[in-house]
Amino acid sequence: MEWITITVDEKKRQVPANLSILEACRESHIQIPTLCHDPELTDSGACRLCMVEVEGARGLVASCSTKVQKGMVIRTNTPEVREARRTILELMIANHDIDCLTCEKMGNCELAQYAYEYGVKKDVFQGQKREDEIDDSNPFILRDLNKCILCGKCVRACSEIQVNNVLGYVNRGFESRVGPAFNLPYGKSECVFCGTCLAVCPVGALTEKKMIAGGRPWELKKVRTTCPFCGTGCGFDLNVRDGKIVGVTTDASAPVNGRFLCVKGRFGIDLVHSPERLTTPLIRKNNELVEAEWDEALELIASKFKEIKNKYGADSLGALSSARCTNEDNYVMQKFMRVVIGTNNVDHCARVCHAPSVAGLATSFGSGAMTNSIKEIPDSKVIFAIGTNATEAHPIIGTKIKQAVRNGCRLIVVDPRRIELVNHAELWLRLKPGTDIALINGIMQIILAHGWEDKAFIEERTTGFENLRELLREYTPDKVSKITGVPEEQLYRAAEIYACAERAQIFYTLGITEHTHGTDNVMSLANLAMLTGNVGKENSGVNPLRGQNNVQGGCDMGALPNVYPGYQQVTDPGVRRKFEGAWGVTLSAQKGYMIPDMFEASLAGQLKAMYIMGEDPATTDADSNHVRRGLQALDFLVVQDIFLTETAKLADVVLPGASFAEKTGTFTNTERRVQMVNQAIDPVGNAKADWKIICDLAAIMGHHFDYEAPAEIMKEISSLTPQYAGIRHERLGIKGMQWPVFGEDHEGTPYLHKDKFTRGKGLFMPIEAAYAKEMPDEEYPLLLSTGRKLQHYNVSTLYSASLFEHAPEELAEVNPLDAEKLGIKDGEIVAVASRRGEIRSRIVVTDKVLPGMVFMTFHYKDAPANFITSGACDKVSGTYEYKVCAVKIKKIEE
Ligand SMILES: Nc1nc2c(c(=O)[nH]1)N[C@H]1C(S)=C(S)[C@@H](COP(=O)(O)OP(=O)(O)OC[C@H]3O[C@@H](n4cnc5c(=O)[nH]c(N)nc54)[C@H](O)[C@@H]3O)O[C@H]1N2
Ligand SMILES: Nc1nc2c(c(=O)[nH]1)N[C@H]1C(S)=C(S)[C@@H](COP(=O)(O)OP(=O)(O)OC[C@H]3O[C@@H](n4cnc5c(=O)[nH]c(N)nc54)[C@H](O)[C@@H]3O)O[C@H]1N2
Ligand SMILES: [Mo]
């Protein structure tokens, strides 16, 4: 970088040559007022408040849009400059409502701040005021254009950060307005309610609806924490007043997302104070759940667990831990099952989600986590996004992928649905669901046929290549094209774009894992990356986007039936000895049940009791009727949740856990970043932190887990988990740390497998194409695929009043050709049936789905998709095939 000397306010300063005057002054701690400049947006020069005097220039210049030059002499605060600024402020105020006393933005308004600084006390010009109606068309954002100063930050943020271009300018002169095209209200526009516009608006034009009951800035306590929804791991500040959360605000210091969030993180946190929160333990008496004291509930559980253990053995008890809970909660849960009960029967929702990633990548690379970091995404050269709907399921990552494309990255999307990323892609491979292995094998065959493979990488860093080469011979482009429905020419283009790039990275999610061949799918992607040398450096790798806020952590903590914390095998005697030493007990050498096996074991009379924390399998596991039968067959069921879920309704005892806002601990995001969750409010009612409940129960059962606070649990975790060796709460700060952190002087690891794979050499696995277990047939002619929508999170955001109001019902997607065949119309409610059950749903007729395909979410109570999904699982990982089953649609006769 070139440095030059300039003179600012009579002092010489060294500044980088590529900066604007405004930025250069800020670097030198000289504040220049501005209402339209934002360090993360392009400059528009709209407000002109940043005017300064530059020697030799004619008139004053806008410092945000003028670059510094060698020898420039700048004055930022002369009487003329101040006078010009005051006039600009007076002109702004001439058109602006001055209802500052009741304005939502009071205390945070930049216009008011400058008016104060420049002594603008009243509306001197008595200008014409706008009389626009307030836009109240949505549950989240209030738009009051009477206060808009046309700085255009919202427009630029929508286009440059969110890459959505929903906002723009309409009309000219006094009639100028910013907002959605045709000045539509927000609620009727294409807005995704990420609230980025809110975060950058300097005045009271855009304010948060919920904040109206919020309070003035000086009344609010801000507590930095980590979002409890998806695995992206966004940071934000909970705004607390009088012991209640009244809003969420963001800050540039958050390492993953900076000031930007999605609709759920910004607006869905109201669920913490939902009137439906569990606030006290419940015990089943006369077949009804009635309120109870903690002592009574815990003593009942302890005595039942002991009784069952004594009668049927430790392996007749099982637990589900929770990817929604902290690492500390999960660590204590698996320790409870292993130490107090004496079984490895502990699992969690990674099983139904990314267990194929853990198994597949561990086989190919030796470690089953995302190889690279989120911050690398905008600089990618090529992104291969397969089976991942990132803009809805990991919105901040989706946004970064769109930014990458804007920066010149070539995007290939492989997905049967027309998801938003398709609009940004150079190439869309619209494959038939479940045909990914054939597709990847086909692409690899083309790569080899053209000699595009990375020979040196294969030679030096991998093993097993010959087996793969042999297998690939069969996967000729014409054959693969017939299987997948993807034209041959597109296969060639995908192969060329991916293999010939300087660097290319793969992102994938459940479109890959939730199949009966999910682990094979993952290993196929690992093959593709190794074949082209795209692992072990920045912007290249194999990146599973982990789903839940702490599913990475749940796995790291050993809430799995085959491994202790840090993926250390329960069957390895050396490892077992280490944990026996640390925990002071003899441990079981027998692997535990995976989730689907637990329900089978219950039905077979082998599993008698379950302890389920923070999971709702009665709704979210496939084939709900079967799962519910399994739960009902238990002698004793304990559910620990923050709401009375469908699973909790079947329980003998229900325990109220504290939500993320009410406890301290850590979540580990998809890029292995361990981040602090900080307690902002007291637990609601009599709820207690999950780790504390488990420790209390352990104590009654004669095992004292002596932790004063979660920081002590983390100390124990790091002493036993090599990847977490250097992690301490005190070290995490705002930025967190990415594991492996080998010791207290190690700073963490942004990307994996740099010079060597975790397992040594990367392993090529020859993978034969495989297809879904249940395909459409005459009786059930449609293929049902299930997944997510942006506005809801699994089955737990229905308790957010604002998110629910925004997206109140299921809209099953049906292709126009099928709708016509079936004689059903957009908006109609139909019956969707499979061999396992029947549900009702409203439909939307759209070519987002292929002909012959139906897409539904599983978010809604009155269209519970899992009553019809198939319970078929991946053999290796036990993950359900949520992405393919056969259904029929029936018209409902009135
Ligand atoms: N808004 C929101 N975000 C969430 C969640 C949520 O419930 N709501 N849940 C979180 C969780 S737990 C998870 S695991 C993640 C999941 O995140 P994603 O996996 O991205 O979400 P899904 O909608 O399940 O499906 C992913 C994509 O796979 C495609 N697909 C389906 N079948 C196939 C196939 O056979 N091959 C290919 N190549 N693609 C296919 C679908 O069309 C869809 O676009 O999201 C997390 N984030
Ligand atoms: N049809 C279909 N079904 C699916 C999928 C699909 O794609 N299609 N995806 C699957 C996937 S990937 C996943 S991960 C699962 C998710 O399935 P689940 O894990 O069952 O669903 P969640 O809504 O994430 O919430 C789990 C529970 O945790 C509770 N909870 C939240 N925070 C806390 C806390 O701090 N303490 C306690 N004790 N409880 C808490 C919530 O109230 C909720 O009841 O769903 C699966 N189900
Ligand atoms: Mo998930």
mmCIF file of N, CA and C in Angstrom, residues 8 28 48 57 76 89 176 278 281 290 312 345 432 617 693 698 718 721 729 764 786 792 853 894:
data_model
loop_
_atom_site.group_PDB
_atom_site.id
_atom_site.type_symbol
_atom_site.label_atom_id
_atom_site.label_comp_id
_atom_site.label_asym_id
_atom_site.label_seq_id
_atom_site.Cartn_x
_atom_site.Cartn_y
_atom_site.Cartn_z
ATOM 1 N N VAL A 8 -3.787 18.148 7.316
ATOM 2 C CA VAL A 8 -5.175 18.319 7.752
ATOM 3 C C VAL A 8 -5.178 19.235 8.962
ATOM 4 N N SER A 28 -7.086 9.292 11.037
ATOM 5 C CA SER A 28 -6.292 10.162 11.908
ATOM 6 C C SER A 28 -7.129 10.707 13.060
ATOM 7 N N ARG A 48 -23.899 15.674 1.515
ATOM 8 C CA ARG A 48 -22.975 16.817 1.393
ATOM 9 C C ARG A 48 -22.584 17.460 2.728
ATOM 10 N N ALA A 57 -8.976 24.092 -4.498
ATOM 11 C CA ALA A 57 -10.225 23.620 -5.121
ATOM 12 C C ALA A 57 -11.213 24.775 -5.192
ATOM 13 N N THR A 76 -10.922 21.084 7.935
ATOM 14 C CA THR A 76 -12.201 20.397 8.173
ATOM 15 C C THR A 76 -13.159 21.189 9.047
ATOM 16 N N LEU A 89 -27.948 21.239 7.264
ATOM 17 C CA LEU A 89 -28.786 20.643 8.322
ATOM 18 C C LEU A 89 -30.120 21.367 8.401
ATOM 19 N N SER A 176 -39.343 12.980 -4.065
ATOM 20 C CA SER A 176 -38.449 11.809 -3.975
ATOM 21 C C SER A 176 -38.738 10.992 -2.741
ATOM 22 N N LEU A 278 -42.551 -22.688 29.225
ATOM 23 C CA LEU A 278 -42.695 -23.512 30.428
ATOM 24 C C LEU A 278 -42.035 -22.772 31.575
ATOM 25 N N PRO A 281 -41.826 -27.076 36.704
ATOM 26 C CA PRO A 281 -41.872 -28.509 36.362
ATOM 27 C C PRO A 281 -43.312 -29.026 36.344
ATOM 28 N N VAL A 290 -49.463 -31.923 35.715
ATOM 29 C CA VAL A 290 -49.805 -30.878 36.687
ATOM 30 C C VAL A 290 -48.531 -30.263 37.262
ATOM 31 N N TYR A 312 -33.586 -53.351 34.570
ATOM 32 C CA TYR A 312 -33.323 -53.733 33.171
ATOM 33 C C TYR A 312 -31.897 -53.438 32.710
ATOM 34 N N ASN A 345 -25.952 -44.571 25.484
ATOM 35 C CA ASN A 345 -27.187 -44.239 24.756
ATOM 36 C C ASN A 345 -27.474 -42.750 24.836
ATOM 37 N N LYS A 432 -32.676 -34.623 -10.705
ATOM 38 C CA LYS A 432 -33.783 -35.292 -10.024
ATOM 39 C C LYS A 432 -33.341 -35.597 -8.596
ATOM 40 N N PRO A 617 -38.781 -34.858 18.938
ATOM 41 C CA PRO A 617 -38.800 -35.928 17.934
ATOM 42 C C PRO A 617 -40.203 -36.327 17.491
ATOM 43 N N ILE A 693 -29.865 -28.151 35.882
ATOM 44 C CA ILE A 693 -30.885 -29.167 36.164
ATOM 45 C C ILE A 693 -30.233 -30.552 36.198
ATOM 46 N N ALA A 698 -28.074 -35.300 39.003
ATOM 47 C CA ALA A 698 -26.920 -36.178 39.261
ATOM 48 C C ALA A 698 -26.651 -36.236 40.765
ATOM 49 N N SER A 718 -12.052 -28.644 28.123
ATOM 50 C CA SER A 718 -10.772 -28.456 27.430
ATOM 51 C C SER A 718 -9.705 -29.418 27.925
ATOM 52 N N THR A 721 -10.730 -32.662 25.747
ATOM 53 C CA THR A 721 -11.077 -32.576 24.323
ATOM 54 C C THR A 721 -9.944 -31.886 23.582
ATOM 55 N N HIS A 729 -13.496 -19.668 28.640
ATOM 56 C CA HIS A 729 -14.450 -18.572 28.445
ATOM 57 C C HIS A 729 -13.734 -17.227 28.379
ATOM 58 N N PHE A 764 -9.653 -41.610 -1.235
ATOM 59 C CA PHE A 764 -10.686 -41.701 -2.271
ATOM 60 C C PHE A 764 -11.529 -42.939 -2.025
ATOM 61 N N THR A 786 -38.863 -32.475 1.561
ATOM 62 C CA THR A 786 -39.182 -31.521 2.630
ATOM 63 C C THR A 786 -37.953 -30.706 3.008
ATOM 64 N N HIS A 792 -39.178 -19.397 9.197
ATOM 65 C CA HIS A 792 -39.346 -20.223 10.389
ATOM 66 C C HIS A 792 -38.148 -21.091 10.653
ATOM 67 N N MET A 853 -43.089 -33.393 -8.508
ATOM 68 C CA MET A 853 -42.466 -33.182 -7.199
ATOM 69 C C MET A 853 -43.343 -32.257 -6.336
ATOM 70 N N GLU A 894 -65.765 -30.587 -0.726
ATOM 71 C CA GLU A 894 -66.502 -29.851 0.316
ATOM 72 C C GLU A 894 -67.831 -30.528 0.631
#
